[in-house]
Short mmCIF file of C-alpha atoms in Angstrom, two decimals:
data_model
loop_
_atom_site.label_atom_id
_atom_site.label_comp_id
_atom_site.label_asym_id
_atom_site.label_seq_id
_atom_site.Cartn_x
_atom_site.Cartn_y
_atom_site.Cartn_z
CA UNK A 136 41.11 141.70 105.39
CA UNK A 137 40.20 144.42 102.91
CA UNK A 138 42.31 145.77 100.98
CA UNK A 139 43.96 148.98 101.66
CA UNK A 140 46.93 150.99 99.63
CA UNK A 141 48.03 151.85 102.49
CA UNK A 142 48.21 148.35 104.51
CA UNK A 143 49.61 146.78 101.38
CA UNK A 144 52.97 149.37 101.23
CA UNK A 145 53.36 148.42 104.69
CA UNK A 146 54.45 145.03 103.50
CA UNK A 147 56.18 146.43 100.85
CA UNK A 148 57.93 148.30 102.69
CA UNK A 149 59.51 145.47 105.04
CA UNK A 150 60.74 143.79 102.58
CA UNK A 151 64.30 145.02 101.65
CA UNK A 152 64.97 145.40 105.43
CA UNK A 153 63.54 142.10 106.37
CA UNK A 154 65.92 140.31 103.71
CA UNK A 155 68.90 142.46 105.21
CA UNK A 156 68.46 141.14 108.68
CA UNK A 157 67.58 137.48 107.46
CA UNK A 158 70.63 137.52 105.49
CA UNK A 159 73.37 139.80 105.84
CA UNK A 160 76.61 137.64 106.98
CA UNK A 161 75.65 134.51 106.66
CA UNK A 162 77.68 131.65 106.06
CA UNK A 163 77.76 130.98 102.31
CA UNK A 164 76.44 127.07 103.00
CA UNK A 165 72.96 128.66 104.53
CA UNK A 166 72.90 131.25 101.34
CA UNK A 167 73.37 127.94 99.11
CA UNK A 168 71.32 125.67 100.50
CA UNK A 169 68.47 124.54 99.08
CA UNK A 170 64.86 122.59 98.89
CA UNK A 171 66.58 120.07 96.58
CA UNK A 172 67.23 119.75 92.68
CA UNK A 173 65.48 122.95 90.31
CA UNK A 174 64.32 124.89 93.94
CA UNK A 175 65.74 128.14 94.44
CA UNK A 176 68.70 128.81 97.02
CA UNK A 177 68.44 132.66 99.22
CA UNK A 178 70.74 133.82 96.35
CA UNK A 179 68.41 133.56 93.54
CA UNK A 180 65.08 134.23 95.43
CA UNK A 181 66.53 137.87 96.36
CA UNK A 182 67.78 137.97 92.09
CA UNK A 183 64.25 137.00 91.66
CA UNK A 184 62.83 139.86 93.37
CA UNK A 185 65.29 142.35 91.94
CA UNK A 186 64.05 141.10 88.19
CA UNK A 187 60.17 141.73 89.45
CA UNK A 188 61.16 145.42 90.67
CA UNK A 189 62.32 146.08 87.11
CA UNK A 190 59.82 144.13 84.91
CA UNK A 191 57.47 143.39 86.60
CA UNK A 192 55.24 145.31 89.35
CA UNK A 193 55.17 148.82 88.32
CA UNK A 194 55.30 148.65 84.97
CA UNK A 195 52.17 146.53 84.91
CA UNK A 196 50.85 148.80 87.27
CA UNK A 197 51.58 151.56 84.36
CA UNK A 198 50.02 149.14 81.75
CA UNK A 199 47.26 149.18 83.53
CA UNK A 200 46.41 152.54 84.18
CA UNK A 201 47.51 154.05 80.67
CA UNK A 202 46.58 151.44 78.78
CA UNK A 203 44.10 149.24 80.19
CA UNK A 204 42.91 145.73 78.90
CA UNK A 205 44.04 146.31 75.31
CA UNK A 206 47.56 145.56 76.01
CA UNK A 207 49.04 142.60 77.49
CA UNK A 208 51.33 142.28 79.31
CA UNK A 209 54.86 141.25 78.86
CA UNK A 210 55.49 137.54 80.29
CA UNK A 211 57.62 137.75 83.42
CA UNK A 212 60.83 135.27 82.88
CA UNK A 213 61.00 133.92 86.23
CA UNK A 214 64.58 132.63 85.78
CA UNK A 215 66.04 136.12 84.71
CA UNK A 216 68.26 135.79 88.09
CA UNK A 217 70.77 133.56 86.58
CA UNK A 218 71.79 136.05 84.17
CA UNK A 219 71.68 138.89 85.66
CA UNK A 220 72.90 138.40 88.98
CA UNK A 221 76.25 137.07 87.85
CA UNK A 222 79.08 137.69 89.56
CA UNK A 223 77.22 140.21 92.01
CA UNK A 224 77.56 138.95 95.33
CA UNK A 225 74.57 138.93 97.97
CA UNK A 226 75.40 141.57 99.83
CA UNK A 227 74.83 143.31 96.26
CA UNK A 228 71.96 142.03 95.49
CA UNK A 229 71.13 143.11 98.75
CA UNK A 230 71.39 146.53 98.30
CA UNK A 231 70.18 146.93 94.75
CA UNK A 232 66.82 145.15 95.63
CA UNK A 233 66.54 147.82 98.49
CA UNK A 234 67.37 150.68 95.74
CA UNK A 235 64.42 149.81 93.49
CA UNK A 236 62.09 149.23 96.38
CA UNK A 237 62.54 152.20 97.39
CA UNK A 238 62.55 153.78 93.54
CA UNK A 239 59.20 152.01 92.89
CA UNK A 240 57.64 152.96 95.97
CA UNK A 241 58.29 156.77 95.19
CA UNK A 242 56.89 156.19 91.74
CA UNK A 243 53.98 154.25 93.69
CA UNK A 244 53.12 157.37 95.70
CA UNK A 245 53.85 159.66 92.73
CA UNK A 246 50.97 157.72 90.80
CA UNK A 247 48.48 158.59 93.97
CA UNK A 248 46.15 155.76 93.61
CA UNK A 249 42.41 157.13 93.73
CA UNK A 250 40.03 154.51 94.83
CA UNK A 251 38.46 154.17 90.97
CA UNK A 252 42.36 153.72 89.91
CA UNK A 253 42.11 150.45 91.88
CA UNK A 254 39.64 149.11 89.74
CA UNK A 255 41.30 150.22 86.23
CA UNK A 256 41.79 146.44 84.65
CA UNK A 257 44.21 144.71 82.56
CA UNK A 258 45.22 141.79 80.97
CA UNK A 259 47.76 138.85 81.94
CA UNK A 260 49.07 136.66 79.25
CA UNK A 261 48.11 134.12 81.12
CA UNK A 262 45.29 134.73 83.86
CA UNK A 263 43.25 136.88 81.91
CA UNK A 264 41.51 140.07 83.22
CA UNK A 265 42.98 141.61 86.81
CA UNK A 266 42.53 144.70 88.69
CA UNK A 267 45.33 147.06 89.08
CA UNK A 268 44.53 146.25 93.29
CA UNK A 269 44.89 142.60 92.48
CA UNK A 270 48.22 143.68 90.91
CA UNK A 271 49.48 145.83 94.16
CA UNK A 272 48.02 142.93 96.36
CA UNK A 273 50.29 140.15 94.52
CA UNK A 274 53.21 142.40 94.87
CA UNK A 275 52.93 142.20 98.73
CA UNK A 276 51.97 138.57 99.02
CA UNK A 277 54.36 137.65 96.29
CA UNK A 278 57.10 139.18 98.81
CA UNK A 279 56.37 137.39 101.74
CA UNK A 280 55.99 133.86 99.69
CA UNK A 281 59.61 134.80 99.11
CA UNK A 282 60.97 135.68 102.70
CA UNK A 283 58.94 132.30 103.44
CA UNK A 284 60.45 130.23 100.82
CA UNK A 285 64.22 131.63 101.84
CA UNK A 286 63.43 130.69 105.70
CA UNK A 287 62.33 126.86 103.72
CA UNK A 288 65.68 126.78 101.88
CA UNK A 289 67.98 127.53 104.40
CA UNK A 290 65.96 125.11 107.31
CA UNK A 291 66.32 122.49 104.50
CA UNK A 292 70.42 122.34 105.11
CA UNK A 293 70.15 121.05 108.24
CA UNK A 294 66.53 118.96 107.34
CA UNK A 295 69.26 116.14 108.52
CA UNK A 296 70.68 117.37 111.94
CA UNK A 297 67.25 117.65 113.75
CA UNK A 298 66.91 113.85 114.34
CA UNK A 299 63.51 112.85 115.76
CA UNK A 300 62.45 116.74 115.69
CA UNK A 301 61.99 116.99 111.95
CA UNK A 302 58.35 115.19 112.77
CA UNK A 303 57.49 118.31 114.88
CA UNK A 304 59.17 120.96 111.98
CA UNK A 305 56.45 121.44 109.40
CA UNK A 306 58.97 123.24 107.53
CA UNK A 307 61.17 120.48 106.90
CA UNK A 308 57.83 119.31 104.92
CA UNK A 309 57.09 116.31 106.90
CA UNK A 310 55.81 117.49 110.12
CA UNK A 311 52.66 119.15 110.75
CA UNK B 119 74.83 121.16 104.81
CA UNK B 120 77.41 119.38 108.28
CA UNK B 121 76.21 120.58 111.38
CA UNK B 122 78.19 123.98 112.70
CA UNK B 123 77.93 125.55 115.89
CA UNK B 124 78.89 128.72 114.36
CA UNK B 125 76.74 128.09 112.07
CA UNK B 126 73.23 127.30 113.84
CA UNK B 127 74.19 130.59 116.16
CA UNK B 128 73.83 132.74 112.46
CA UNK B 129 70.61 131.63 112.40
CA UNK B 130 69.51 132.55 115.82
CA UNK B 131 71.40 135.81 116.19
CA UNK B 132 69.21 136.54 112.86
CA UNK B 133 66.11 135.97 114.13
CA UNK B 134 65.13 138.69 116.73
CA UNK B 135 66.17 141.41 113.93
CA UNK B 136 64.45 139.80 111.21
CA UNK B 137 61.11 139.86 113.01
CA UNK B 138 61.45 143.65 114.12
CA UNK B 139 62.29 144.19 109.97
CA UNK B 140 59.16 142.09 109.31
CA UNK B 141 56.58 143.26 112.18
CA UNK B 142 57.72 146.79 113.49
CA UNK B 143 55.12 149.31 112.56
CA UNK B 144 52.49 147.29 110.33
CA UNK B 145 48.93 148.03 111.01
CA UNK B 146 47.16 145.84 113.36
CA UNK B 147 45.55 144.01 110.42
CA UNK B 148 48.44 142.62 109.59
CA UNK B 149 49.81 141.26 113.40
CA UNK B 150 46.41 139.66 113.54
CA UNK B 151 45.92 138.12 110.77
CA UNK B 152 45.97 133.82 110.90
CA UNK B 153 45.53 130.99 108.81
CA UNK B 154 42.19 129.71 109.54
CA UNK B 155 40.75 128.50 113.01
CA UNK B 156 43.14 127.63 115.53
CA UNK B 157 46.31 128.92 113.70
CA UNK B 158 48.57 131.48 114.89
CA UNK B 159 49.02 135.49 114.00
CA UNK B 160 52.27 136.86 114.48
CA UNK B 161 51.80 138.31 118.02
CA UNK B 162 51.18 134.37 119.15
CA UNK B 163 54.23 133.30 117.17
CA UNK B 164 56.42 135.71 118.58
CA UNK B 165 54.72 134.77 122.06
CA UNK B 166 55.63 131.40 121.32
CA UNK B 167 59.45 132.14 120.45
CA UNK B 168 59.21 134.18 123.87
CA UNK B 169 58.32 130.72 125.54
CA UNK B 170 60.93 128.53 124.18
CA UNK B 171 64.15 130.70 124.99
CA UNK B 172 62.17 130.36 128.18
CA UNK B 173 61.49 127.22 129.13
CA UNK B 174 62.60 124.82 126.07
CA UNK B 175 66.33 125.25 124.04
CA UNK B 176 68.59 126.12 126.98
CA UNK B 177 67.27 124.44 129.59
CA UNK B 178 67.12 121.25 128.02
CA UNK B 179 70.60 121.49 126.74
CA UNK B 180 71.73 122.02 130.09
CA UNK B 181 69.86 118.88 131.36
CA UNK B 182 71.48 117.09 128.21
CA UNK B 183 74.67 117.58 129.68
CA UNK B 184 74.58 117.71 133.18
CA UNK B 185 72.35 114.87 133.67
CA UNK B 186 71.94 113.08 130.00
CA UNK B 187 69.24 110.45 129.87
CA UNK B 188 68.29 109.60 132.84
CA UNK B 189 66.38 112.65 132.87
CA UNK B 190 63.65 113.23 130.34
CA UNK B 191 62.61 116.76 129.91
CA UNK B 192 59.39 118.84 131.06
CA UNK B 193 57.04 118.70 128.46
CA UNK B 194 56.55 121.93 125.74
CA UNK B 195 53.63 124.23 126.76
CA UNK B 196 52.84 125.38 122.95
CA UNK B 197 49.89 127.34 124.27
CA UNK B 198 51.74 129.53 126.98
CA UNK B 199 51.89 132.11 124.89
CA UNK B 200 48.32 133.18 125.05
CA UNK B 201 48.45 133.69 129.47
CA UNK B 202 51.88 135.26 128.92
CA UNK B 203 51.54 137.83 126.37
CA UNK B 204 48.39 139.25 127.55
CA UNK B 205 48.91 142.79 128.40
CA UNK B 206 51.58 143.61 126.20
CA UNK B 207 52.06 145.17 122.83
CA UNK B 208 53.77 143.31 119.97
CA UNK B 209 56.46 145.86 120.65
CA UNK B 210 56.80 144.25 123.90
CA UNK B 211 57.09 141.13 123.13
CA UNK B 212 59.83 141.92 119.82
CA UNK B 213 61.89 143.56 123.09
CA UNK B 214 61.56 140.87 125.44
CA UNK B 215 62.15 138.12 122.66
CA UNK B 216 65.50 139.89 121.27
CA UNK B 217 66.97 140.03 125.13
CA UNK B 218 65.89 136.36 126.29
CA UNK B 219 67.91 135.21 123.09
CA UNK B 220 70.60 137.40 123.04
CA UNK B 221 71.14 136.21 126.86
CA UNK B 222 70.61 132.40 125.92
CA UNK B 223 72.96 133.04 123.32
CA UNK B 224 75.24 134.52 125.48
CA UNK B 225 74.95 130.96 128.07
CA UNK B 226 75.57 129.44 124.86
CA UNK B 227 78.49 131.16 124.45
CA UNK B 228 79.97 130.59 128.30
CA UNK B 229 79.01 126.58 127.66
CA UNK B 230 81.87 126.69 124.84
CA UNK B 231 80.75 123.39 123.53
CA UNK B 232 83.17 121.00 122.56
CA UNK B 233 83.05 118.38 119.94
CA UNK B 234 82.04 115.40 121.84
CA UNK B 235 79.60 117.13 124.31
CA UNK B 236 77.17 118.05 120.99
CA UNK B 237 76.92 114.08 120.98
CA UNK B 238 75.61 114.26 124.57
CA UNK B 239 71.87 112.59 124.40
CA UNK B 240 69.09 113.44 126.53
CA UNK B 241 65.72 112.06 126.45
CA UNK B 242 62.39 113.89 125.38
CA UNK B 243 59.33 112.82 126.25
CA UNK B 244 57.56 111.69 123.31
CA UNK B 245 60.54 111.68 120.99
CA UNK B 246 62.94 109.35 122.78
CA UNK B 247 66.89 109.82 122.62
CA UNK B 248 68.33 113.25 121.07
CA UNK B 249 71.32 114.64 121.25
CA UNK B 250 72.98 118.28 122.32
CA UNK B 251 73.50 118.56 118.49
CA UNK B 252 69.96 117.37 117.34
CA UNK B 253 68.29 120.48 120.00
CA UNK B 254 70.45 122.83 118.64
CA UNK B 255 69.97 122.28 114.98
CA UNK B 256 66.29 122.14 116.21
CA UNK B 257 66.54 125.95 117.49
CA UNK B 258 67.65 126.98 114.63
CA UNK B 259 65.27 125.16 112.35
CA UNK B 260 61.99 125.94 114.65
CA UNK B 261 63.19 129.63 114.28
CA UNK B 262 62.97 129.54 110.71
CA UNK B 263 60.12 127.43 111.02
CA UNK B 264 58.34 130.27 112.66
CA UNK B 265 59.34 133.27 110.30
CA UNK B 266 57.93 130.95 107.19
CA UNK B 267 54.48 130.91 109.66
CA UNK B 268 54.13 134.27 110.17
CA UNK B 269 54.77 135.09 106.22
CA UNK B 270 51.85 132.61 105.55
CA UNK B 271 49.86 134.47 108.43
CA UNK B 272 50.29 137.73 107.29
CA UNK B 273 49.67 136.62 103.39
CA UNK B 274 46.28 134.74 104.16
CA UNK B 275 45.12 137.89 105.20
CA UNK B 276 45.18 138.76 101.49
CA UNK B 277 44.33 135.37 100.13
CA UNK B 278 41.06 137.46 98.74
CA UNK B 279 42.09 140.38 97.32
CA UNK B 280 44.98 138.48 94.60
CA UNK B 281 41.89 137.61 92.68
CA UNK B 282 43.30 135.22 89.84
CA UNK B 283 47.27 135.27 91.15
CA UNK B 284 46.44 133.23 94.11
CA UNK B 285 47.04 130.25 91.67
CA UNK B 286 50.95 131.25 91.29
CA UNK B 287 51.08 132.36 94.83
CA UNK B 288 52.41 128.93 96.78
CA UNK B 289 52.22 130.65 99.99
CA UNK B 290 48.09 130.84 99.91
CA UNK B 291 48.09 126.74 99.70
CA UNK B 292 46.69 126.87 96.71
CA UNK B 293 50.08 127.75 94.30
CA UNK B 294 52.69 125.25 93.82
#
């Protein structure tokens, strides 16, 4: 696929509503469970993407644009969630992940990406030089990684109910 | 995580909603998008969900418990999909998928499983002896199974526009 603005909010987009419907009223075990010891349970992926909608995406995307190469950018602490989601329960983290979706994808449209935009470059601590639509591509992949790795943490709680079928579940890592 | 009926039936009542949050109203691009040769887009996976409440997770729990082992179950067509959908619109299919389940769940419901029937076995036909409570984790498993698949579907389709991210990005294979 090329890569389209347009295409790429459409995943962004999903996102907040996707998580609502996965999620929402859940037993707390399925929220909990996890891919085993330092994995992340549904609880801290969605606290995960709340920290990237407010250090992460969009302000690199502003780096980027206003700045350019000559500033790097800030590291993103990818265990953030533990602080800041305490004592907010998921149905809050919920709804404040679908706030700043929505918040960033307003500033998104405000910005109104011109095709030379997509090229403007800038530099990750870590990767180097990127392209402002590597950036906006990451942002949608990095999302569905997510949903993915919440549907692995919560199949992983029963990874010892399915009996013989956990050959056939590739998602229980040892099928195919 | 124990095994729960009221448990494994959150995970299927989620599923039908989850993909309309996920799939409703992305571009084509998106819906066809796969994994490589002979791997599935979301349109087949949701064709293959289609087939199971079908022809697979019911059915076989009602041969489980009316007539147990001695009769092993029809084999798993995992390539109806592609006579059955043809026609229809991914919109179609989302329909059809959410009523099959919410009427399987709904025989589910009118079963009202007790304890010692989810220790009823049955016999598949490459798998050997499972039980009522091994078929129904299963369901909920494959379903989650199958929403991590069409994540990694839809995010392959970008696998060449992240440029240097794909290394942090699991989801593209090539991440950890």
């Amino acid at each position: 696929m090329d890569f389209q603005l347009d295409r790429t909010v459409e995943i962004l987009e999903q996102t907040p509503g996707t998580l609502r419907a996965m999620l929402s009223g859940l037993s707390d075990a399925w929220i909990e469970s996890d891919e085993g010891p330092d994995t992340w349970n549904a609880y801290d992926i969605v606290g995960h993407l709340i920290h990237g909608e407010r250090a992460d995406w969009i302000g690199r995307l502003k780096i980027i644009l206003e700045e350019g190469v000559y500033r790097t950018f800030t590291p993103f602490d990818r265990f953030a969630q533990f602080e800041d989601s305490r004592g907010l329960t998921l149905a809050d983290l919920l709804d404040t992940f679908e706030g700043l979706r929505g918040e960033n994808l307003a500033k998104l449209e405000d910005l109104d990406l011109q095709p030379e935009q997509l090229g403007a470059q800038g530099t990750h601590p870590e990767l180097g030089t990127v392209t402002a639509r590597q950036l906006l591509a990451t942002w949608a992949v990095h999302d569905l990684g997510h949903i993915a790795q919440i549907a692995r943490a919560m199949a992983a709680g029963y990874s010892d109910q399915v009996g013989p079928w956990a050959k056939y579940l590739r998602i229980l890592g040892s099928g195919n």
